[in-house]
Short mmCIF file of C-alpha atoms and ligand atoms in Angstrom, two decimals:
data_model
loop_
_atom_site.label_atom_id
_atom_site.label_comp_id
_atom_site.label_asym_id
_atom_site.label_seq_id
_atom_site.Cartn_x
_atom_site.Cartn_y
_atom_site.Cartn_z
CA MET A 1 39.44 154.71 26.62
CA GLY A 2 39.90 158.17 28.07
CA TRP A 3 43.49 157.62 29.09
CA GLN A 4 46.11 160.10 27.88
CA ALA A 5 49.66 158.91 27.42
CA GLU A 6 52.87 160.85 27.85
CA ALA A 7 55.16 160.73 24.85
CA GLY A 8 58.84 160.77 24.01
CA ILE A 9 61.07 160.84 20.95
CA TYR A 10 64.03 158.57 20.37
CA VAL A 11 66.53 159.51 17.65
CA HIS A 12 68.90 156.80 16.45
CA ILE A 13 72.42 157.77 15.35
CA PRO A 14 73.79 154.48 14.03
CA PHE A 15 77.52 155.24 13.90
CA CYS A 16 80.37 154.16 16.13
CA ARG A 17 84.11 154.38 15.66
CA ARG A 18 84.23 150.60 15.89
CA LYS A 19 81.92 147.84 16.98
CA CYS A 20 82.25 146.59 20.55
CA PHE A 21 82.57 142.82 20.79
CA TYR A 22 79.31 142.33 22.71
CA CYS A 23 77.14 144.78 20.78
CA ASP A 24 74.06 143.71 18.80
CA PHE A 25 72.62 147.19 18.20
CA PRO A 26 71.97 148.38 14.66
CA VAL A 27 75.20 150.34 14.16
CA LEU A 28 77.81 150.87 11.48
CA ALA A 29 81.47 151.26 12.35
CA ALA A 30 83.92 153.86 11.02
CA ARG A 31 81.83 155.52 8.33
CA ARG A 32 83.10 158.38 6.19
CA GLU A 33 81.97 161.93 6.77
CA ALA A 34 79.91 161.99 3.58
CA THR A 35 77.95 158.93 4.80
CA VAL A 36 77.22 160.57 8.13
CA SER A 37 76.19 163.83 6.53
CA ARG A 38 73.83 162.03 4.10
CA TYR A 39 72.24 160.29 7.06
CA VAL A 40 71.74 163.54 8.97
CA ASP A 41 70.02 165.05 5.92
CA ALA A 42 67.71 162.03 5.72
CA LEU A 43 66.95 162.26 9.44
CA ILE A 44 65.96 165.87 9.02
CA ARG A 45 63.64 164.92 6.18
CA GLU A 46 62.07 162.31 8.41
CA ILE A 47 61.56 164.83 11.23
CA GLU A 48 59.92 167.23 8.79
CA LEU A 49 57.64 164.51 7.43
CA TRP A 50 56.54 163.56 10.95
CA GLY A 51 55.99 167.24 11.67
CA GLU A 52 53.53 167.33 8.76
CA GLN A 53 51.87 164.12 9.96
CA MET A 54 51.45 165.59 13.41
CA GLN A 55 49.81 168.68 12.04
CA ALA A 56 47.50 166.42 10.09
CA GLY A 57 46.59 164.72 13.39
CA TRP A 58 48.16 161.34 12.64
CA LEU A 59 49.73 160.82 16.05
CA ALA A 60 46.52 161.90 17.74
CA SER A 61 44.64 159.08 16.06
CA GLY A 62 46.19 156.30 18.16
CA ARG A 63 43.52 154.36 19.99
CA SER A 64 44.95 154.99 23.44
CA GLY A 65 45.41 158.72 23.57
CA GLU A 66 46.32 162.01 22.00
CA ALA A 67 49.74 163.26 21.04
CA GLY A 68 49.91 166.12 23.53
CA GLN A 69 53.41 167.32 24.24
CA PHE A 70 56.64 165.40 24.38
CA VAL A 71 58.25 165.07 27.79
CA SER A 72 61.47 163.54 26.55
CA LEU A 73 63.88 163.65 23.65
CA TYR A 74 66.63 161.05 23.59
CA LEU A 75 69.54 161.01 21.16
CA GLY A 76 70.93 157.50 21.28
CA GLY A 77 72.81 155.04 19.16
CA GLY A 78 75.34 154.12 18.24
CA THR A 79 77.34 157.09 19.29
CA PRO A 80 75.46 160.37 18.78
CA THR A 81 78.65 162.31 19.50
CA TYR A 82 80.10 160.73 16.32
CA LEU A 83 78.25 163.66 14.72
CA ASN A 84 79.98 167.02 14.84
CA SER A 85 78.58 169.93 16.86
CA SER A 86 76.90 171.66 13.95
CA GLN A 87 75.14 168.44 12.86
CA LEU A 88 73.90 167.84 16.40
CA LEU A 89 72.76 171.43 16.84
CA ARG A 90 70.97 171.36 13.50
CA LEU A 91 69.15 168.18 14.49
CA LEU A 92 68.12 169.61 17.85
CA ALA A 93 66.81 172.79 16.24
CA VAL A 94 64.72 170.92 13.67
CA LEU A 95 63.39 168.52 16.31
CA ARG A 96 62.30 171.41 18.50
CA GLN A 97 60.71 173.14 15.53
CA HIS A 98 58.53 170.15 14.67
CA PHE A 99 57.83 168.48 18.01
CA PRO A 100 56.27 170.39 20.92
CA LEU A 101 58.46 169.62 23.96
CA THR A 102 57.22 170.46 27.44
CA PRO A 103 59.21 173.30 29.07
CA ASP A 104 60.77 170.83 31.51
CA ALA A 105 61.41 168.10 28.93
CA GLU A 106 64.36 165.80 29.53
CA ILE A 107 66.80 166.01 26.61
CA THR A 108 69.38 163.24 26.79
CA LEU A 109 72.48 162.68 24.74
CA GLU A 110 74.30 159.35 24.80
CA ALA A 111 78.04 159.77 24.49
CA ASN A 112 81.14 157.67 24.25
CA PRO A 113 83.80 158.94 26.65
CA ASP A 114 86.58 159.22 24.10
CA ARG A 115 88.67 162.35 23.63
CA GLU A 116 87.97 162.62 19.92
CA SER A 117 84.17 162.71 19.90
CA LEU A 118 83.57 164.38 23.25
CA THR A 119 85.25 167.75 23.49
CA GLU A 120 84.58 170.55 25.94
CA GLU A 121 83.35 172.85 23.14
CA LYS A 122 80.89 170.24 21.90
CA LEU A 123 79.57 169.62 25.40
CA ALA A 124 79.16 173.34 26.09
CA ALA A 125 77.37 173.91 22.77
CA LEU A 126 74.96 171.03 23.42
CA ARG A 127 74.28 172.15 26.95
CA ALA A 128 73.52 175.65 25.65
CA ALA A 129 71.17 174.11 23.06
CA GLY A 130 69.10 172.58 25.86
CA VAL A 131 70.59 169.10 26.29
CA ASN A 132 70.15 168.60 30.03
CA ARG A 133 71.13 164.97 30.56
CA LEU A 134 74.25 163.12 29.49
CA SER A 135 74.58 159.35 29.41
CA LEU A 136 78.18 158.17 29.27
CA GLY A 137 78.98 154.63 28.12
CA ALA A 138 81.66 154.04 30.77
CA GLN A 139 81.09 150.23 31.03
CA VAL A 140 83.98 149.23 33.30
CA PHE A 141 86.70 151.11 35.20
CA ASP A 142 89.52 148.79 34.19
CA ASP A 143 91.64 149.30 31.06
CA GLY A 144 92.21 145.56 30.59
CA TYR A 145 88.47 144.78 30.52
CA LEU A 146 87.71 147.82 28.37
CA ARG A 147 90.14 146.42 25.77
CA ALA A 148 88.76 142.91 26.21
CA ILE A 149 85.22 144.02 25.32
CA GLY A 150 86.36 146.15 22.38
CA ARG A 151 85.76 149.64 23.76
CA ASP A 152 87.87 152.43 22.31
CA HIS A 153 88.33 154.46 25.49
CA ASN A 154 90.23 154.01 28.74
CA VAL A 155 89.50 154.78 32.38
CA ARG A 156 91.20 158.17 32.25
CA ASP A 157 88.97 159.09 29.31
CA ILE A 158 85.86 158.31 31.37
CA GLU A 159 87.02 160.40 34.28
CA SER A 160 88.07 163.33 32.15
CA ALA A 161 84.82 163.20 30.09
CA PHE A 162 82.88 163.30 33.34
CA ILE A 163 84.83 166.34 34.58
CA LEU A 164 84.44 168.10 31.22
CA ALA A 165 80.70 167.47 31.31
CA ARG A 166 80.40 168.95 34.79
CA ARG A 167 82.42 171.94 33.66
CA ALA A 168 80.10 172.38 30.67
CA GLY A 169 77.16 172.61 33.09
CA PHE A 170 75.72 169.08 33.07
CA THR A 171 74.09 168.44 36.44
CA ASN A 172 72.39 165.21 35.39
CA ILE A 173 74.83 162.52 34.26
CA ASN A 174 74.31 158.79 33.89
CA LEU A 175 77.07 156.21 33.74
CA ASP A 176 76.36 152.90 31.98
CA LEU A 177 78.19 149.94 33.50
CA ILE A 178 78.42 146.29 32.44
CA PHE A 179 79.25 143.42 34.77
CA ALA A 180 79.75 139.66 34.58
CA LEU A 181 82.46 140.08 31.96
CA PRO A 182 84.37 136.89 31.15
CA GLY A 183 87.01 136.42 33.82
CA GLN A 184 85.76 139.29 36.01
CA SER A 185 85.82 138.69 39.75
CA ILE A 186 83.41 140.12 42.31
CA GLU A 187 86.27 142.22 43.73
CA GLU A 188 87.03 143.68 40.30
CA TRP A 189 83.37 144.57 39.82
CA GLN A 190 83.38 146.22 43.24
CA LEU A 191 86.34 148.40 42.17
CA THR A 192 84.42 149.51 39.08
CA LEU A 193 81.39 150.39 41.20
CA GLU A 194 83.53 152.31 43.68
CA ARG A 195 85.28 154.34 40.98
CA ALA A 196 81.99 155.08 39.25
CA LEU A 197 80.39 156.20 42.53
CA ALA A 198 83.42 158.33 43.39
CA LEU A 199 82.46 160.55 40.44
CA GLN A 200 79.04 161.13 42.09
CA PRO A 201 76.82 160.61 39.05
CA GLU A 202 73.10 161.33 39.37
CA HIS A 203 72.21 158.04 37.68
CA LEU A 204 73.77 154.62 37.22
CA SER A 205 72.72 151.75 34.93
CA CYS A 206 74.21 148.33 35.67
CA TYR A 207 73.54 145.55 33.15
CA SER A 208 75.08 142.11 33.08
CA LEU A 209 76.78 141.04 29.87
CA ILE A 210 74.51 139.12 27.53
CA PHE A 211 76.02 136.97 24.81
CA GLU A 212 73.74 138.17 22.03
CA GLU A 213 73.39 136.27 18.80
CA GLY A 214 75.50 137.59 15.96
CA THR A 215 78.10 139.23 18.22
CA LEU A 216 81.80 138.41 18.31
CA PHE A 217 81.44 137.45 21.96
CA GLU A 218 78.77 134.92 21.16
CA ARG A 219 80.98 133.39 18.47
CA TRP A 220 83.91 133.23 20.89
CA ARG A 221 81.69 131.66 23.55
CA ALA A 222 80.61 128.97 21.08
CA GLN A 223 84.27 128.32 20.23
CA GLY A 224 85.16 128.07 23.92
CA ARG A 225 87.40 131.15 23.75
CA VAL A 226 85.45 133.05 26.43
CA ASP A 227 83.40 131.68 29.30
CA PRO A 228 80.39 133.38 30.91
CA VAL A 229 80.82 133.97 34.65
CA PRO A 230 78.95 131.37 36.73
CA GLU A 231 75.33 132.24 37.50
CA GLU A 232 75.90 132.45 41.28
CA THR A 233 78.75 134.92 40.74
CA GLU A 234 76.55 137.02 38.47
CA LEU A 235 73.83 137.06 41.10
CA LYS A 236 76.32 138.11 43.78
CA MET A 237 77.59 140.87 41.51
CA TYR A 238 74.05 142.10 41.02
CA GLU A 239 73.36 142.10 44.74
CA LEU A 240 76.64 143.90 45.39
CA ALA A 241 75.62 146.63 42.93
CA CYS A 242 72.20 147.00 44.58
CA ASN A 243 73.80 147.34 48.03
CA LEU A 244 76.75 149.58 47.18
CA VAL A 245 74.86 151.94 44.90
CA SER A 246 71.95 152.30 47.30
CA ALA A 247 74.37 152.97 50.17
CA ALA A 248 75.82 155.81 48.07
CA GLY A 249 72.41 157.51 47.95
CA LEU A 250 71.17 156.40 44.54
CA ARG A 251 67.80 154.74 44.92
CA GLN A 252 67.13 151.61 42.89
CA TYR A 253 64.02 152.38 40.84
CA GLU A 254 64.26 149.64 38.20
CA ILE A 255 65.86 146.21 38.05
CA SER A 256 69.10 147.64 36.60
CA ASN A 257 68.81 151.38 37.23
CA PHE A 258 69.58 153.67 40.16
CA ALA A 259 69.12 157.41 40.57
CA ARG A 260 69.24 160.26 43.03
CA PRO A 261 65.69 161.26 43.90
CA GLY A 262 64.14 163.15 40.99
CA ARG A 263 66.88 162.05 38.56
CA GLU A 264 65.21 158.88 37.31
CA SER A 265 65.41 158.67 33.51
CA ARG A 266 62.19 160.21 32.30
CA HIS A 267 62.71 158.69 28.89
CA ASN A 268 63.19 155.15 30.10
CA LEU A 269 60.23 155.58 32.45
CA LEU A 270 58.12 156.10 29.32
CA TYR A 271 59.14 152.60 28.16
CA TRP A 272 58.61 150.98 31.54
CA ARG A 273 55.29 152.72 32.13
CA TYR A 274 54.26 151.69 28.64
CA GLN A 275 53.62 155.14 27.26
CA ASN A 276 54.08 156.38 23.70
CA TRP A 277 57.35 156.91 21.90
CA LEU A 278 58.27 157.77 18.37
CA GLY A 279 61.57 156.39 17.09
CA LEU A 280 63.32 158.34 14.36
CA GLY A 281 66.30 157.19 12.31
CA ALA A 282 67.25 153.95 10.58
CA GLY A 283 66.08 150.86 12.47
CA ALA A 284 64.41 152.89 15.26
CA HIS A 285 61.36 151.35 16.95
CA SER A 286 58.13 153.15 17.82
CA HIS A 287 55.17 152.39 20.05
CA TRP A 288 52.10 154.54 19.79
CA GLY A 289 48.79 153.58 21.35
CA ASP A 290 48.00 150.14 19.99
CA ARG A 291 50.54 150.32 17.18
CA ARG A 292 54.13 149.26 16.93
CA TRP A 293 56.59 149.50 14.06
CA ALA A 294 60.27 149.84 13.14
CA ASN A 295 61.98 151.99 10.57
CA LEU A 296 63.87 150.56 7.63
CA TRP A 297 67.40 149.31 8.16
CA PRO A 298 70.16 149.70 6.96
CA PRO A 299 70.59 153.46 6.46
CA GLY A 300 70.76 153.11 2.65
CA ARG A 301 67.18 151.75 2.49
CA TYR A 302 66.01 154.32 5.01
CA GLU A 303 67.56 157.18 3.03
CA ASP A 304 66.17 155.94 -0.31
CA ARG A 305 62.63 155.96 1.05
CA LEU A 306 63.05 159.48 2.38
CA GLN A 307 64.35 160.62 -1.01
CA GLU A 308 60.85 159.85 -2.23
CA ALA A 309 59.42 161.89 0.68
CA ILE A 310 57.79 158.78 2.19
CA LEU A 311 58.00 157.89 5.89
CA PRO A 312 60.70 155.20 6.19
CA ILE A 313 58.56 152.66 8.05
CA ASP A 314 59.37 149.00 7.44
CA THR A 315 55.83 147.87 6.67
CA GLY A 316 56.72 144.27 7.51
CA THR A 317 57.16 145.28 11.16
CA GLU A 318 53.90 147.20 11.58
CA LEU A 319 51.67 145.65 14.20
CA SER A 320 48.31 146.48 15.59
CA LEU A 321 48.51 145.15 19.13
CA SER A 322 45.70 143.11 20.60
CA ILE A 323 44.30 143.97 24.02
CA GLU A 324 46.04 140.90 25.48
CA GLU A 325 49.40 141.95 24.04
CA MET A 326 49.06 145.45 25.46
CA MET A 327 48.13 144.10 28.89
CA GLU A 328 51.07 141.71 28.88
CA GLU A 329 53.48 144.39 27.79
CA MET A 330 52.26 146.91 30.33
CA VAL A 331 52.60 144.42 33.19
CA ILE A 332 55.94 142.98 32.09
CA MET A 333 57.52 146.39 31.50
CA GLY A 334 55.98 147.80 34.69
CA LEU A 335 57.24 144.96 36.87
CA ARG A 336 60.78 146.03 35.98
CA LEU A 337 60.14 149.11 38.10
CA ILE A 338 60.56 148.91 41.86
CA GLU A 339 57.25 150.80 42.18
CA GLY A 340 55.65 148.03 40.08
CA VAL A 341 52.44 148.27 38.09
CA SER A 342 49.55 150.49 39.08
CA GLY A 343 46.26 148.63 39.30
CA GLN A 344 44.40 151.92 38.80
CA GLU A 345 46.34 152.78 35.67
CA PHE A 346 45.76 149.29 34.28
CA ALA A 347 42.02 149.53 34.89
CA ARG A 348 41.83 153.02 33.44
CA ARG A 349 43.60 151.89 30.30
CA PHE A 350 41.87 148.60 29.67
CA GLY A 351 38.57 148.82 31.53
CA ARG A 352 39.38 145.64 33.52
CA SER A 353 41.16 145.26 36.82
CA LEU A 354 44.51 143.52 37.25
CA ASP A 355 42.74 140.92 39.38
CA GLU A 356 40.11 140.19 36.76
CA VAL A 357 42.85 139.39 34.26
CA TYR A 358 45.69 138.09 36.41
CA GLY A 359 44.12 137.30 39.81
CA ASP A 360 45.28 133.66 40.02
CA THR A 361 48.80 134.39 38.78
CA ILE A 362 49.21 137.27 41.22
CA THR A 363 47.95 135.22 44.18
CA ARG A 364 50.29 132.35 43.32
CA LEU A 365 53.37 134.59 42.92
CA VAL A 366 52.57 136.56 46.09
CA GLY A 367 52.26 133.23 47.94
CA ALA A 368 55.66 132.13 46.62
CA GLY A 369 57.27 135.37 47.81
CA PHE A 370 58.19 136.74 44.38
CA LEU A 371 55.50 139.39 44.13
CA ALA A 372 53.92 141.81 46.61
CA ARG A 373 50.73 143.86 46.63
CA THR A 374 51.01 147.41 47.93
CA PRO A 375 48.32 149.27 49.90
CA GLU A 376 47.87 151.60 46.87
CA GLY A 377 46.81 148.68 44.70
CA ARG A 378 50.08 148.13 42.87
CA ILE A 379 51.87 144.84 42.27
CA ARG A 380 55.65 144.73 42.37
CA LEU A 381 58.53 142.29 42.46
CA THR A 382 59.97 141.56 45.91
CA ARG A 383 63.72 141.46 46.67
CA ARG A 384 63.47 137.75 46.01
CA GLY A 385 61.68 138.30 42.72
CA LEU A 386 63.95 140.99 41.28
CA PRO A 387 66.92 138.83 40.24
CA VAL A 388 64.60 136.24 38.60
CA GLY A 389 62.37 138.81 36.89
CA ASN A 390 62.51 137.15 33.48
CA ALA A 391 61.06 133.89 34.76
CA ILE A 392 58.28 135.79 36.52
CA PHE A 393 57.42 137.91 33.49
CA ALA A 394 56.67 134.73 31.54
CA GLU A 395 53.83 134.02 33.99
CA PHE A 396 51.98 137.09 32.70
CA LEU A 397 51.66 135.96 29.09
CA LEU A 398 48.05 135.61 28.00
CA THR A 399 46.47 133.29 25.48
CA PRO A 400 45.77 135.27 22.29
CA GLY A 401 42.08 136.10 22.00
CA SER A 402 41.33 134.96 25.57
CA LEU A 403 39.92 138.36 26.57
CA THR A 404 38.05 139.19 23.43
CA THR A 405 34.37 139.28 24.30
S1 SF4 B 1 79.62 152.13 21.49
FE1 SF4 B 1 77.64 151.25 22.10
S2 SF4 B 1 76.42 151.16 20.22
FE2 SF4 B 1 78.56 151.50 19.62
S3 SF4 B 1 79.34 149.45 19.18
FE3 SF4 B 1 79.84 149.92 21.32
S4 SF4 B 1 78.11 149.10 22.50
FE4 SF4 B 1 77.46 149.20 20.36
#
């Protein structure tokens, strides 16, 4: 396989001031400074260890390509801005020292729009250190709903964080929004969209609330204390977002993501185009060539392993992907994109055409109006297929071993 993948780095900062009621991410709430500082030290050890591995050619040994340079660095969480400026700057410096970033690499920082963790000085220092994209967890422009979902900021905080970020020189800002909150009406969602668009962000992510297992919201749903919005309302909310956001000049490029031309998230495109990414930090996931793994969780286990100067990989999660699994994943991730999946890219990667593997499925879904073929040989979801993507993705699962010859 002569195909060369692009690569990105994800760094997980697992701290938040408190846990939001709907959140199932691996995060710890309200940790002491000493805990955070111990974690940062461990993270730096991990970066250095990977730096050594890279020099030894480890990342270049993946079956599907060579390491090359990294086009994206993403500091996510959790709340990366829970770290102070000097911790963040130290991390960025060590990352740059050990991982070759392309000159135009996208460097994203996720941030919570609260006054405590997001100050003008911190934003200016990070911008000066090369962070060129900010992703603000706004969620909803309504103080009542922000409280109801357990966020620790209010609408004024979002707006002032946005203004501070612009003042600090950020010209590429994403706002994360959530809709279909219990009790939320379509009109209320429209107000959130309008206030978000009034700030003129370069990028908008709109996800519907999922009642994930293990969250407070899921427990409350089971107890009948909160009710999901009806499915038809959720669908209308989704369609409203697609229409309003597109009318404001942000092109929909993925099921839930919109951007001004050229401002699509390069990092998330790596996931959707099924490229390589290395996840650093406790619980972070990686995908490299035909391998997948996760780091140890919780941070105590992760830090202990690094104390022994061993990469903190949870060996129980290490997988060598079969050809069928990689094909499925590439198609399912790629169909999330409005551009869809490239037949050429698929053939280059796997040595078989999309039609050889999925011909019947594609013909059936095109006939039913959920899928379209493009003149350039791509397959993509239609307007009708987009809202029911999950059901369509299931059609692309392959029988294990079916393609092994
Ligand atoms: S801020 Fe984000 S990561 Fe932290 S608890 Fe809330 S949803 Fe989860």
